[in-house]
Short mmCIF file of C-alpha atoms and ligand atoms in Angstrom, two decimals:
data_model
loop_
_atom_site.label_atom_id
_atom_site.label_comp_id
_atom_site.label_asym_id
_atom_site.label_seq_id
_atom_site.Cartn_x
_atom_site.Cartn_y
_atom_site.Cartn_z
CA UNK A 942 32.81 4.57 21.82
CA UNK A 943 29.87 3.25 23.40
CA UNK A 944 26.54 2.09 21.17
CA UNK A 945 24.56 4.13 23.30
CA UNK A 946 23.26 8.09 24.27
CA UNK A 947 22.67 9.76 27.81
CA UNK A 948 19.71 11.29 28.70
CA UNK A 949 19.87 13.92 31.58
CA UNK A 950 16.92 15.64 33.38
CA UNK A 951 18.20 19.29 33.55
CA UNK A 952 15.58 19.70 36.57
CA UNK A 953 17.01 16.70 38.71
CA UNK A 954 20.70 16.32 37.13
CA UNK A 955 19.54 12.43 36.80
CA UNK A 956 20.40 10.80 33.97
CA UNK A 957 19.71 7.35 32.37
CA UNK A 958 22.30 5.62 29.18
CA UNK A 959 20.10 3.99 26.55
CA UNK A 960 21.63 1.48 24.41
CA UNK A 961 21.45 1.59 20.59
CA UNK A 962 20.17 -1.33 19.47
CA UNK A 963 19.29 -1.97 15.48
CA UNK A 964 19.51 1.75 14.55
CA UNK A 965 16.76 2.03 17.69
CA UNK A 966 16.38 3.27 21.26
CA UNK A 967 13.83 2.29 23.97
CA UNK A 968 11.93 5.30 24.44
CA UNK A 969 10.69 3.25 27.64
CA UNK A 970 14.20 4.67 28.77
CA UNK A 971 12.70 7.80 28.85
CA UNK A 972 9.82 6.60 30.91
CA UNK A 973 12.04 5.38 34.26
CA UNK A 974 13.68 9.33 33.93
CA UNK A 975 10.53 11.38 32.86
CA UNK A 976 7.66 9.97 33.91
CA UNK A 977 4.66 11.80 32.75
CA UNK A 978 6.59 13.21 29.61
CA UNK A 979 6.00 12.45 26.14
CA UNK A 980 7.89 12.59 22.96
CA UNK A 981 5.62 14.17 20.23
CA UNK A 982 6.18 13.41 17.03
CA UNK A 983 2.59 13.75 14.61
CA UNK A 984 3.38 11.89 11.84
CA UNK A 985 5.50 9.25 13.02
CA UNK A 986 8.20 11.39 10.94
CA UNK A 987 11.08 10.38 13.38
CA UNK A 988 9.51 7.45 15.68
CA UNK A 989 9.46 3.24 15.07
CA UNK A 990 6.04 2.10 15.91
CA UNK A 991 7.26 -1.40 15.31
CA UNK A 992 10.54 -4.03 15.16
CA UNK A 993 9.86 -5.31 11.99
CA UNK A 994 11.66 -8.21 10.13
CA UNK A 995 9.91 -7.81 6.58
CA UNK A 996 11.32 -5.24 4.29
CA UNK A 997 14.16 -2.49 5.04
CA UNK A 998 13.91 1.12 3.33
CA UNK A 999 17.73 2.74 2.74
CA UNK A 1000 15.43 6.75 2.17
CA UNK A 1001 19.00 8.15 1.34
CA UNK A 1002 20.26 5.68 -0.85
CA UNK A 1003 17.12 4.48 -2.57
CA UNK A 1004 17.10 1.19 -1.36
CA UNK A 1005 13.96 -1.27 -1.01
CA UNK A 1006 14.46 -5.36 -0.29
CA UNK A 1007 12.05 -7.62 1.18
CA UNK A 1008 13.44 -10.48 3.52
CA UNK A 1009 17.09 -9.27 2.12
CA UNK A 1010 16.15 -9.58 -1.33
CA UNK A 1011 16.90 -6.43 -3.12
CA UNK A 1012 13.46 -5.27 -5.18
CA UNK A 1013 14.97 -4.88 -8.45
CA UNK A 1014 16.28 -8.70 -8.08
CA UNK A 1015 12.50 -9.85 -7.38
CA UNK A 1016 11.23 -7.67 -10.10
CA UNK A 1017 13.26 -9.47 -12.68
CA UNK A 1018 13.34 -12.86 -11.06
CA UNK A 1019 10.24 -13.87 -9.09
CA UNK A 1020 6.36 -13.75 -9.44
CA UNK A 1021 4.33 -12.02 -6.62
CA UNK A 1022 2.85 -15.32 -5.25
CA UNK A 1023 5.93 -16.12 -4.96
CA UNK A 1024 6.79 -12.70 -3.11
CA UNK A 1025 3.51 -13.03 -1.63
CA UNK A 1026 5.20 -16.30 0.18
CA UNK A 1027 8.68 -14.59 0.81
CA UNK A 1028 6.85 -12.12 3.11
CA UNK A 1029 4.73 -14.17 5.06
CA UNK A 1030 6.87 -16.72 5.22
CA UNK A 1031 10.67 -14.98 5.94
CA UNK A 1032 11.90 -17.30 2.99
CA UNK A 1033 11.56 -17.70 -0.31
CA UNK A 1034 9.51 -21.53 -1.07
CA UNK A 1035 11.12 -24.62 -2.62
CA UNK A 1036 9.33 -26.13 -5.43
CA UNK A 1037 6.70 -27.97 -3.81
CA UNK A 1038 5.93 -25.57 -1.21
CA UNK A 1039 5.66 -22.84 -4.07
CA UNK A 1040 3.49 -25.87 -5.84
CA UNK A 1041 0.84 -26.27 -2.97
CA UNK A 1042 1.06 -22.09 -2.23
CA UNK A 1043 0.15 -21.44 -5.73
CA UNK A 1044 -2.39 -24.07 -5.84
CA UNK A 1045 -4.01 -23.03 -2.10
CA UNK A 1046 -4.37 -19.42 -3.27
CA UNK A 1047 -5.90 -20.13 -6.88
CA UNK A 1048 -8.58 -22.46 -5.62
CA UNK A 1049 -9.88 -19.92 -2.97
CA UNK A 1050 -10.66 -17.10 -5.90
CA UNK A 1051 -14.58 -17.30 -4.98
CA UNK A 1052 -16.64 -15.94 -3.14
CA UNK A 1053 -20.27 -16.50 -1.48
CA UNK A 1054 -22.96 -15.74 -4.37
CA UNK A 1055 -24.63 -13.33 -1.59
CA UNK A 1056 -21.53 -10.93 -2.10
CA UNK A 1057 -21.78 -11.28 -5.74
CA UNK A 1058 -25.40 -11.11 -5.90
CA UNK A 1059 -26.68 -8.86 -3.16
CA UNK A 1060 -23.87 -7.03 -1.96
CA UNK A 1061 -22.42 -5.01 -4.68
CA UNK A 1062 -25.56 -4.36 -6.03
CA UNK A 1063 -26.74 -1.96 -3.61
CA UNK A 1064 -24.13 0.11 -4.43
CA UNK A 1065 -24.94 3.32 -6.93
CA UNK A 1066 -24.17 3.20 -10.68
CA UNK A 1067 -20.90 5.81 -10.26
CA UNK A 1068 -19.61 3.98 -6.80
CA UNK A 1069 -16.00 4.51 -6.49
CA UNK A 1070 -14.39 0.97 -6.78
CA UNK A 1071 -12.38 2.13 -3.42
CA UNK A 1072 -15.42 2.42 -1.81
CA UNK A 1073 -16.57 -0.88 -2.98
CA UNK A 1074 -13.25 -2.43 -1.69
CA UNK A 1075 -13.43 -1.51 1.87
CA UNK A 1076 -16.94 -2.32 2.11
CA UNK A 1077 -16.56 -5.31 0.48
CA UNK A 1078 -13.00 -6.23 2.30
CA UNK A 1079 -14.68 -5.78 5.78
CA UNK A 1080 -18.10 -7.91 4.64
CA UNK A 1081 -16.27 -11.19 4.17
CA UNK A 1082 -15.01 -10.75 7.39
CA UNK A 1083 -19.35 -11.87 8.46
CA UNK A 1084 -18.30 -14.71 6.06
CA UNK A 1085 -15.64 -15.91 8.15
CA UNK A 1086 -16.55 -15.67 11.87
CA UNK A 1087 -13.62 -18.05 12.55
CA UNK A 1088 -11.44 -15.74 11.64
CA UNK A 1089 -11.71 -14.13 15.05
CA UNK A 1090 -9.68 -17.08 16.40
CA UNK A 1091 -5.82 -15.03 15.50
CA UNK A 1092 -4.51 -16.88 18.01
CA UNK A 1093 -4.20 -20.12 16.15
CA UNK A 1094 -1.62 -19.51 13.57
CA UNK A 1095 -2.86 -22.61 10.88
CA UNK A 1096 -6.66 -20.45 11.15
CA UNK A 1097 -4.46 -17.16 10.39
CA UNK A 1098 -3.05 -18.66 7.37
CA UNK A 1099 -6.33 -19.90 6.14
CA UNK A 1100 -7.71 -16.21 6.20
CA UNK A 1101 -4.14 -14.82 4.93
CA UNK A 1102 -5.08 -16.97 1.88
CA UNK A 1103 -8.34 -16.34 1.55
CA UNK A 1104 -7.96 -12.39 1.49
CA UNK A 1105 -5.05 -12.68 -1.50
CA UNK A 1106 -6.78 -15.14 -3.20
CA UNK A 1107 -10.46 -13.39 -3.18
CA UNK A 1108 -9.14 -9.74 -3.30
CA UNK A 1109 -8.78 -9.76 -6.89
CA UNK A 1110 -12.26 -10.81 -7.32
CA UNK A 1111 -13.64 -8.42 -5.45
CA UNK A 1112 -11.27 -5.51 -7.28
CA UNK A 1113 -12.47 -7.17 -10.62
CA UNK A 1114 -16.52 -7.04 -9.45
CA UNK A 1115 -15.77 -3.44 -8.40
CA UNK A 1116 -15.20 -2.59 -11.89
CA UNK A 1117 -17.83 -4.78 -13.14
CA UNK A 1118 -20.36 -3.02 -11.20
CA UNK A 1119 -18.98 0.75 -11.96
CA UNK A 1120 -19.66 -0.58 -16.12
CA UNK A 1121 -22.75 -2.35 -15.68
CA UNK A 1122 -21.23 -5.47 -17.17
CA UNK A 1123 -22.03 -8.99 -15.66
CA UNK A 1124 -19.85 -10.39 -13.33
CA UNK A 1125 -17.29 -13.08 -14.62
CA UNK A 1126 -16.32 -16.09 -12.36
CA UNK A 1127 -12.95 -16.95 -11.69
CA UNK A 1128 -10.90 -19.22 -14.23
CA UNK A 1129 -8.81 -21.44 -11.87
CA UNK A 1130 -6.51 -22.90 -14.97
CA UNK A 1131 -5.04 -19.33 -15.61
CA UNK A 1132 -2.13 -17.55 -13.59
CA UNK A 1133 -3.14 -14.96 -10.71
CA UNK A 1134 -3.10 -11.69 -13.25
CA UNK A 1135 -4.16 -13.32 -15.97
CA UNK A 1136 -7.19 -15.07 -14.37
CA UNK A 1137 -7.74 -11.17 -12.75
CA UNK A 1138 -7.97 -9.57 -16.25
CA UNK A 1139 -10.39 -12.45 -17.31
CA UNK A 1140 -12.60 -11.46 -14.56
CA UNK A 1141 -11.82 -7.75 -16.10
CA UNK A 1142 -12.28 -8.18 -19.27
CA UNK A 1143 -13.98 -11.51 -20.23
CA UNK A 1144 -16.61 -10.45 -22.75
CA UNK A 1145 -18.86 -13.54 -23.97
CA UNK A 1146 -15.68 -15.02 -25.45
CA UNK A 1147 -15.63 -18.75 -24.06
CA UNK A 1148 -12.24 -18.34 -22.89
CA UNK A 1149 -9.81 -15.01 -22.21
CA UNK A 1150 -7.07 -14.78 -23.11
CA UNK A 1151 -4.75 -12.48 -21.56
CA UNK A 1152 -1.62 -10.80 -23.79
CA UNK A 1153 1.67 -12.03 -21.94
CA UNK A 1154 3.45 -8.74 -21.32
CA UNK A 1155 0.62 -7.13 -20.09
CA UNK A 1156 0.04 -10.21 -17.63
CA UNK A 1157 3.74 -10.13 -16.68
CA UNK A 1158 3.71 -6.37 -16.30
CA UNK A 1159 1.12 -6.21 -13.94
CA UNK A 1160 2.58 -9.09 -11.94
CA UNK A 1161 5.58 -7.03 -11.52
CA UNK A 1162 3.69 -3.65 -10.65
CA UNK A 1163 1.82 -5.62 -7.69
CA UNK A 1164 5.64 -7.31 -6.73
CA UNK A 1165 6.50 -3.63 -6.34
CA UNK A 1166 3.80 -2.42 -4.42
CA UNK A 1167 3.66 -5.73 -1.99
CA UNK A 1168 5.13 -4.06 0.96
CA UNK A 1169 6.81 -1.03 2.31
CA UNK A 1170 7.22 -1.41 5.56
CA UNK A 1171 5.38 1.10 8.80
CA UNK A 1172 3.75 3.27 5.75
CA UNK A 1173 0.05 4.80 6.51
CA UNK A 1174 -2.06 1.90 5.26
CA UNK A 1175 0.48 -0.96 6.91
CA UNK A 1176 0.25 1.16 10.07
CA UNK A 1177 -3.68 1.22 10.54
CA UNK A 1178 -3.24 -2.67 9.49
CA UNK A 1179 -1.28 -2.81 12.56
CA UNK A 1180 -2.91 -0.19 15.03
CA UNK A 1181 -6.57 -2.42 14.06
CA UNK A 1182 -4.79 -5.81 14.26
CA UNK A 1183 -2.97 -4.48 17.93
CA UNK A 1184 -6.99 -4.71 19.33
CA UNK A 1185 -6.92 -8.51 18.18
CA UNK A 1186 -9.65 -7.47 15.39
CA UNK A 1187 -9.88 -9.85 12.41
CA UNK A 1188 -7.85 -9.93 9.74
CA UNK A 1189 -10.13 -8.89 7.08
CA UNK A 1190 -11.39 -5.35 9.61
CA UNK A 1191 -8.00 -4.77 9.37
CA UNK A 1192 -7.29 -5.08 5.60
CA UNK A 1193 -10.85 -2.71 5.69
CA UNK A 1194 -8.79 0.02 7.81
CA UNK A 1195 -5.81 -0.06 6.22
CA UNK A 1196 -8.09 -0.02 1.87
CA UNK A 1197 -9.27 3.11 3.54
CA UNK A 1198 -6.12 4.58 4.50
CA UNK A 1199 -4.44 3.65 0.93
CA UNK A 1200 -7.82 5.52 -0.41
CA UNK A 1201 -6.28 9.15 0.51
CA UNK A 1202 -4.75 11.12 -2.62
CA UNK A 1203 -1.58 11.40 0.03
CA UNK A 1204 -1.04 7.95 -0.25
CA UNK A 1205 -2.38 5.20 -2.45
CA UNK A 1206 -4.64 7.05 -4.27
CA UNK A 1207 -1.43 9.53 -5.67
CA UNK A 1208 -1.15 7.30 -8.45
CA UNK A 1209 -4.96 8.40 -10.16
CA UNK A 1210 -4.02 11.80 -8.83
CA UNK A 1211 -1.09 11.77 -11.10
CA UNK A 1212 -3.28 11.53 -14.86
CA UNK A 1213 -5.63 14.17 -13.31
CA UNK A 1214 -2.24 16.20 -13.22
CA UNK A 1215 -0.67 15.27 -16.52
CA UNK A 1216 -4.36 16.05 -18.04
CA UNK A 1217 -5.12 19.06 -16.28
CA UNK A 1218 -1.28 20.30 -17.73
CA UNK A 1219 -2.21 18.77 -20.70
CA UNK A 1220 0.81 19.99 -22.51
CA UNK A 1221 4.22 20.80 -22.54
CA UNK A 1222 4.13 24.49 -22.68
CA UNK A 1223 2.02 24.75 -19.56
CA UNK A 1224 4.58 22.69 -17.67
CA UNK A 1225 6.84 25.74 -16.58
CA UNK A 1226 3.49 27.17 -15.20
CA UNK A 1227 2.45 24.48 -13.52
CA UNK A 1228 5.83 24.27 -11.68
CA UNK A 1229 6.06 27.86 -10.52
CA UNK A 1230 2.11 26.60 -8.95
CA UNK A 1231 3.57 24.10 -7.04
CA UNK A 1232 6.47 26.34 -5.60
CA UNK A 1233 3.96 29.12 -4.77
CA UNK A 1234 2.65 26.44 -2.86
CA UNK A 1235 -0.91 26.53 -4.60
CA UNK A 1236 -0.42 22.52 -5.02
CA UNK A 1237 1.63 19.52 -4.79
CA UNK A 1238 3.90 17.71 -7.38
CA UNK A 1239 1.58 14.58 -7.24
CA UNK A 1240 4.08 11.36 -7.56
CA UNK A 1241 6.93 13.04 -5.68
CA UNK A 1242 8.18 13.09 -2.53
CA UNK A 1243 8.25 10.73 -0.02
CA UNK A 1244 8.64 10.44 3.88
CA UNK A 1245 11.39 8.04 3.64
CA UNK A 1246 12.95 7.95 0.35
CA UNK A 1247 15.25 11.04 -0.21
CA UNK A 1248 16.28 9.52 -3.51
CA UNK A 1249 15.01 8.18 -6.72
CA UNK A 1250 12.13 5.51 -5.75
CA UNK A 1251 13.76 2.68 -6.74
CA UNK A 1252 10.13 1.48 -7.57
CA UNK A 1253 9.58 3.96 -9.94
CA UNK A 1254 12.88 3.49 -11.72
CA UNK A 1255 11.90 -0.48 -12.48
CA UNK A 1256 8.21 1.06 -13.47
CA UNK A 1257 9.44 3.40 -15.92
CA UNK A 1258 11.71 0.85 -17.46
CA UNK A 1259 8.50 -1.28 -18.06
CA UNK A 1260 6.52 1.07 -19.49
CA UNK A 1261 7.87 0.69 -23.08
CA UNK A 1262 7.37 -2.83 -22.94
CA UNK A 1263 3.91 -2.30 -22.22
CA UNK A 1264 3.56 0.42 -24.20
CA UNK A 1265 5.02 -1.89 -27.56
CA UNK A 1266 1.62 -3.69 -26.97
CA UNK A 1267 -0.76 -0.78 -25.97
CA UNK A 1268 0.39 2.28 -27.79
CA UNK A 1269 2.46 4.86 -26.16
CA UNK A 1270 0.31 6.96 -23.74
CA UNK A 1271 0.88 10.28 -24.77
CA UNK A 1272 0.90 11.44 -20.99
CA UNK A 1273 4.49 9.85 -20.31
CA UNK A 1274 6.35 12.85 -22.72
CA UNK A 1275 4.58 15.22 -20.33
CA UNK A 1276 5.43 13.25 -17.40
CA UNK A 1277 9.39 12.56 -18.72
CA UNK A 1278 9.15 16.41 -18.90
CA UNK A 1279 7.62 16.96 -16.09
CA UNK A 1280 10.40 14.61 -13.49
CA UNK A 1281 13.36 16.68 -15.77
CA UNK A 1282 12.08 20.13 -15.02
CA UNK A 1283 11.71 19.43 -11.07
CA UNK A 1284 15.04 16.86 -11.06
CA UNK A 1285 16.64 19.87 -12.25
CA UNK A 1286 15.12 22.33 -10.09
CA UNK A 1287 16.03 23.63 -6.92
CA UNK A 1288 12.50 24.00 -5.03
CA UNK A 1289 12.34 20.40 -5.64
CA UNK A 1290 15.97 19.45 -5.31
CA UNK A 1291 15.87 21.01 -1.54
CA UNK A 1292 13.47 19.45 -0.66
CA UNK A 1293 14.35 16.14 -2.09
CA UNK A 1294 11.43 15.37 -4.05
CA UNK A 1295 11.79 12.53 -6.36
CA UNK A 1296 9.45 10.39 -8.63
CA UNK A 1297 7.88 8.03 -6.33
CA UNK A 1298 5.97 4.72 -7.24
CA UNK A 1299 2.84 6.59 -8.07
CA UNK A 1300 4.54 8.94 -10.86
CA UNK A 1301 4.66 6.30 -13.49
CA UNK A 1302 2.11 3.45 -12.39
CA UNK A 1303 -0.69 5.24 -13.53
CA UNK A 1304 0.57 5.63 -17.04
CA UNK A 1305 0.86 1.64 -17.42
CA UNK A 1306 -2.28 1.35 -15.93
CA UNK A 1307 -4.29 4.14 -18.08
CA UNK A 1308 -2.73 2.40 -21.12
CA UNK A 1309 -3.76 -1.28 -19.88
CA UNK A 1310 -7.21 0.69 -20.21
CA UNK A 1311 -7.95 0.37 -16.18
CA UNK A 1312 -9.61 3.41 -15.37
CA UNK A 1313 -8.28 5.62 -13.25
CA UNK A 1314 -10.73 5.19 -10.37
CA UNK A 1315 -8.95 1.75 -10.47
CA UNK A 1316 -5.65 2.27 -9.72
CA UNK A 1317 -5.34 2.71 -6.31
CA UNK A 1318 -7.68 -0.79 -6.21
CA UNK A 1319 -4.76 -2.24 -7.99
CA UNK A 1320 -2.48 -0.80 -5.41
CA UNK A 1321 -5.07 -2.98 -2.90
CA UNK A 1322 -4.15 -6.32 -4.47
CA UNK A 1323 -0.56 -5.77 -4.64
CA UNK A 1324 -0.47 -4.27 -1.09
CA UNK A 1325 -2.29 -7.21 0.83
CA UNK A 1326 0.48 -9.41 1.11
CA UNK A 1327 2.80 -6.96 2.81
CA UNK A 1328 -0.39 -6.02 4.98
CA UNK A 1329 -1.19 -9.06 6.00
CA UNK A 1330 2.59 -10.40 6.63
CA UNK A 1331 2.56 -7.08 9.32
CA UNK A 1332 -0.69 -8.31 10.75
CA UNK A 1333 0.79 -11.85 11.61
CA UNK A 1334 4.34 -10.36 12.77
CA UNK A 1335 2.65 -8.35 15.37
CA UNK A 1336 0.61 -11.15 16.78
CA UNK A 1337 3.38 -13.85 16.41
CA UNK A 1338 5.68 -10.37 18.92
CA UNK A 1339 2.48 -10.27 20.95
CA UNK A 1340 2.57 -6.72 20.46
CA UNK A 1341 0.22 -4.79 23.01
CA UNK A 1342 -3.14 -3.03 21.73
CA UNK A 1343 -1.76 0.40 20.18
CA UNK A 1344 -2.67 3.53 22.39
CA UNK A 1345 -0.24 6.16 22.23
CA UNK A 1346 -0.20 9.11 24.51
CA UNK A 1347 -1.00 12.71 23.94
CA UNK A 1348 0.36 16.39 24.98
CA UNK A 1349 -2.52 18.25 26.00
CA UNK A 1350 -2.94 21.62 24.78
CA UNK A 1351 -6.62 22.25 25.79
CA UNK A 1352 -7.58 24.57 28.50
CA UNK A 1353 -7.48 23.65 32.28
CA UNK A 1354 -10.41 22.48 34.76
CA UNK A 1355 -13.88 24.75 34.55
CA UNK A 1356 -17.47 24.77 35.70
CA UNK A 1357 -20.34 23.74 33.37
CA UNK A 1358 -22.31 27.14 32.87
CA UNK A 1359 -26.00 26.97 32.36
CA UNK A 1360 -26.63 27.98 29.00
CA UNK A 1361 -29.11 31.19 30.31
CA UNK A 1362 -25.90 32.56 31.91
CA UNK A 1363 -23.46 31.68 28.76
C1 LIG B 2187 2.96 6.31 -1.29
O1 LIG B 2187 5.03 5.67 3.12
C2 LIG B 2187 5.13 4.94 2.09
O2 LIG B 2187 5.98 4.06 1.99
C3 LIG B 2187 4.11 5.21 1.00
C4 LIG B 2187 4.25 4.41 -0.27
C5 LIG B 2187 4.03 2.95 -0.05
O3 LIG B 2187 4.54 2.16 -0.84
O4 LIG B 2187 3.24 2.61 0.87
O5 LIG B 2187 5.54 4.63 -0.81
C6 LIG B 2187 3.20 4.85 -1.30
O6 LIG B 2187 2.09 6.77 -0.61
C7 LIG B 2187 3.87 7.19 -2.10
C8 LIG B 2187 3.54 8.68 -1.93
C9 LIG B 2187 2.35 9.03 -2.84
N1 LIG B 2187 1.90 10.41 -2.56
C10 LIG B 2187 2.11 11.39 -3.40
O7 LIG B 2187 2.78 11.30 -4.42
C11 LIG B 2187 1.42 12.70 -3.01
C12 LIG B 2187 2.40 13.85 -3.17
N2 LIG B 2187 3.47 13.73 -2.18
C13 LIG B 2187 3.22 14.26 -0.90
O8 LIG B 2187 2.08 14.85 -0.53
C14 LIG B 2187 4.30 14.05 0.14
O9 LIG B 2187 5.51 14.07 -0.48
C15 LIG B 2187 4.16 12.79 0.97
C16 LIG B 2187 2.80 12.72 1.60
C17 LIG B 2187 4.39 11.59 0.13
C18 LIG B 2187 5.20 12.84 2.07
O10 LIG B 2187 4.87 13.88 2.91
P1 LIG B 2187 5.81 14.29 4.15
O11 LIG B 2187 6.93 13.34 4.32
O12 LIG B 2187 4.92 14.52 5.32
O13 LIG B 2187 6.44 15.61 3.62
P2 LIG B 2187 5.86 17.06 3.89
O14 LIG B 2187 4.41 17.08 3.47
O15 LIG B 2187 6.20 17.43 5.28
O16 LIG B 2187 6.66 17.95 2.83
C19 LIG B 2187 7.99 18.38 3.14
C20 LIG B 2187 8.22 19.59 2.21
C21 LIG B 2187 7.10 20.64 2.29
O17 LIG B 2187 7.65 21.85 1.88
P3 LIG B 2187 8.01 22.97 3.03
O18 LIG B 2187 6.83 23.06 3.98
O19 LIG B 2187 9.26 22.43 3.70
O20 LIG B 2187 8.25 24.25 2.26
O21 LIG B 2187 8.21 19.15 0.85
C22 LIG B 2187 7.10 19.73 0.17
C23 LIG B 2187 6.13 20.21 1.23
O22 LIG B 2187 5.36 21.29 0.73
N3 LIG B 2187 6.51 18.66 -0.64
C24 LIG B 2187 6.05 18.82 -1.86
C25 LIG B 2187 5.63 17.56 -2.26
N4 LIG B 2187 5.81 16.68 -1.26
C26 LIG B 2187 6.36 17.38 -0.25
N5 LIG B 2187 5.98 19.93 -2.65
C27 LIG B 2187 5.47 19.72 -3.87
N6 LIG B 2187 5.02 18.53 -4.34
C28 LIG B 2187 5.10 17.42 -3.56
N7 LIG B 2187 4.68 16.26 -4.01
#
């Protein structure tokens, strides 16, 4: 049997054979046969905006690996610098690569005082860190004017570093500024996380020191949100990267995309649902709301997984070590309760709505005593990598500037009417 389909013009009886290549077809196939047609798909729900070499999503079988390295394996073996390398790099580092990566990206944590000083202070008291982010994301690109050049790979390497390296201190002066609290500088003798919650939580105490599972926790959580290949946020990365934009306008478009509740910001929208059902006799309630369509399950579902996130299985299995240090957040019985009610339910089974990495993230997070409007900033740090590893694919393919077509549904020609005779 041929690796291919035929495509026949009914009108013409022509007909063209496209090849399957890599589960994909050339819809420029269509183009030779149908000129002047389009395929419409809003959404993107069936079409590949991209070849992409970085991660591969199995939706039906609940299956997640980045370079060919199967998440749960890098969630119990690596580091995320160290994933942070694996998906820029297509490989995982020797020692002394891993050595001089590690080193590169924790002596490029600071940033010029004007940002520190000026910038985030002219935001309001009650600023959403978000907001903050994309604002502040998009102002170091006036910092960098060389970073314009994204031709030159070594200069797209430099920026690549300097965006993982600074984006935690601009997440940590985010919440510095929503508390009033001075800013802390960077400690460059602790680990990534650990020097991130010293710029959280550093009091007047000389030195922080940041509790081990908590610091290894969080280091898997961002391993697990690094990358997931043509989602919304790695898309606008992509569509703002295709115009030859700099890298950090890009990372700006795609912090505002991971902003909406539909996608990165799910995960606060998930403790504003466990505390607005607040307890377990209001769950069967809440349910029958969601079926009547009145709201959505928030931390289910998903575009491509039709299975168990296998993200949110490896979060949920790390909550209780976190929680052995933090207390048990009373939220997770409602939330355990919550995923067996719809697991076993057919509204939900139908449709195939499963936990997804936002159900349990929040939970961790809420009980690491982030806030909530911190979460999705969280999501931010742990997303760059896979953002940025898109960015430089598509230049290193060439890709052309993204302009898709349209089917036009407005009305036809008419005359402008002056507006006496309207
Ligand atoms: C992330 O793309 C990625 O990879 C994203 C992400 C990543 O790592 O980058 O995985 C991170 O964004 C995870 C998703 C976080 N969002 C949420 O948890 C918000 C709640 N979930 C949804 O709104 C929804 O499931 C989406 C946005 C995630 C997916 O939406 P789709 O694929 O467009 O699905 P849909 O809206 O067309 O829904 C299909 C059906 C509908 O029912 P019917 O019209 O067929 O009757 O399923 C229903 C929806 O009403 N449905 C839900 C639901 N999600 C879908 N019903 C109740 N609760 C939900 N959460």
């Amino acid at each position: 049997m041929p690796e291919s389909v035929t495509i026949t013009d009914n009108r013409t009886g022509e007909s063209v054979e496209v090849p399957l290549v890599n589960g994909g077809i050339d819809a420029k196939a269509w183009k030779r046969l149908l000129p002047g047609i389009w395929m419409l798909d809003p959404g993107f729900s069936i079409t590949a905006s991209a070849e992409s070499a970085i991660t591969e999503l199995d939706g039906g079988n609940g299956i997640l690996r980045y370079r060919g390295y199967p998440i749960e394996e890098l969630a119990e073996h690596s580091t995320f610098l160290e994933v942070c390398y694996l998906l820029l790099n297509g490989e995982l580092p020797g020692e002394t690569q891993f050595d001089s990566w590690v080193h590169d990206i924790t002596h490029h944590t600071f940033i010029h005082e004007n940002m520190r000083r000026r910038f985030y202070e002219g935001f309001h008291y009650d600023a959403h860190p978000m907001g903050m982010m994309v604002s502040a994301i998009a102002g170091l690109s006036t910092f960098y004017p060389e970073a314009k050049n994204i031709d030159d790979r070594d200069n797209r390497f430099i920026q690549i570093n300097r965006l993982i390296s600074k984006v935690p201190t601009l997440a940590a002066m985010a919440y510095r500024t929503s508390v009033g609290m001075p800013f802390v500088y960077p400690d460059n003798t602790l680990s990534y996380t650990e020097n991130f919650l010293s710029m959280m939580w550093r009091i007047a105490e000389p030195n922080y020191e940041a509790d081990p599972v908590l610091a290894k926790a969080l280091d898997v959580l961002l391993i697990l949100h690094a990358d997931h290949e043509q989602n919304c946020s790695t898309t606008a990365m992509r569509v703002v990267g295709s115009a030859h934009a700099d890298p950090f306008s890009a990372a700006a478009g795609a912090t505002a995309a991971l902003y909406g509740p539909r996608h990165g910001g799910a995960n606060e929208a998930v403790i504003h649902m466990l505390n607005e059902i607040g307890s377990y006799d209001n769950i069967p309630a809440f349910i029958e709301s969601v079926k009547a369509g009145e709201g959505r399950l928030m931390g289910f579902g998903h575009r491509v997984y039709k299975a168990y996130d296998p993200r949110a299985r490896i979060v949920k299995n790390h909550a209780d070590e976190v929680f052995k240090v933090t207390g048990r957040n009373p939220l997770l019985d409602i939330a355990l309760k919550l995923e067996e009610i719809a697991l076993s339910d057919d509204y939900f089974k139908s449709r195939n709505l499963y936990p997804n990495v936002d159900f349990y993230t929040g939970l961790i997070y809420q009980a690491m005593n982030f806030p909530m409007d911190m979460f999705t900033v969280l999501f931010t740090m742990g997303r760059m990598p896979g953002w940025l590893s898109h960015w430089n694919e598509a230049i290193e393919q060439e890709s052309r500037i993204s302009r898709p077509r349209q089917v036009y549904v407005g009305p036809a020609e008419r005359s402008y009417v002056p507006i006496g005779q309207r």
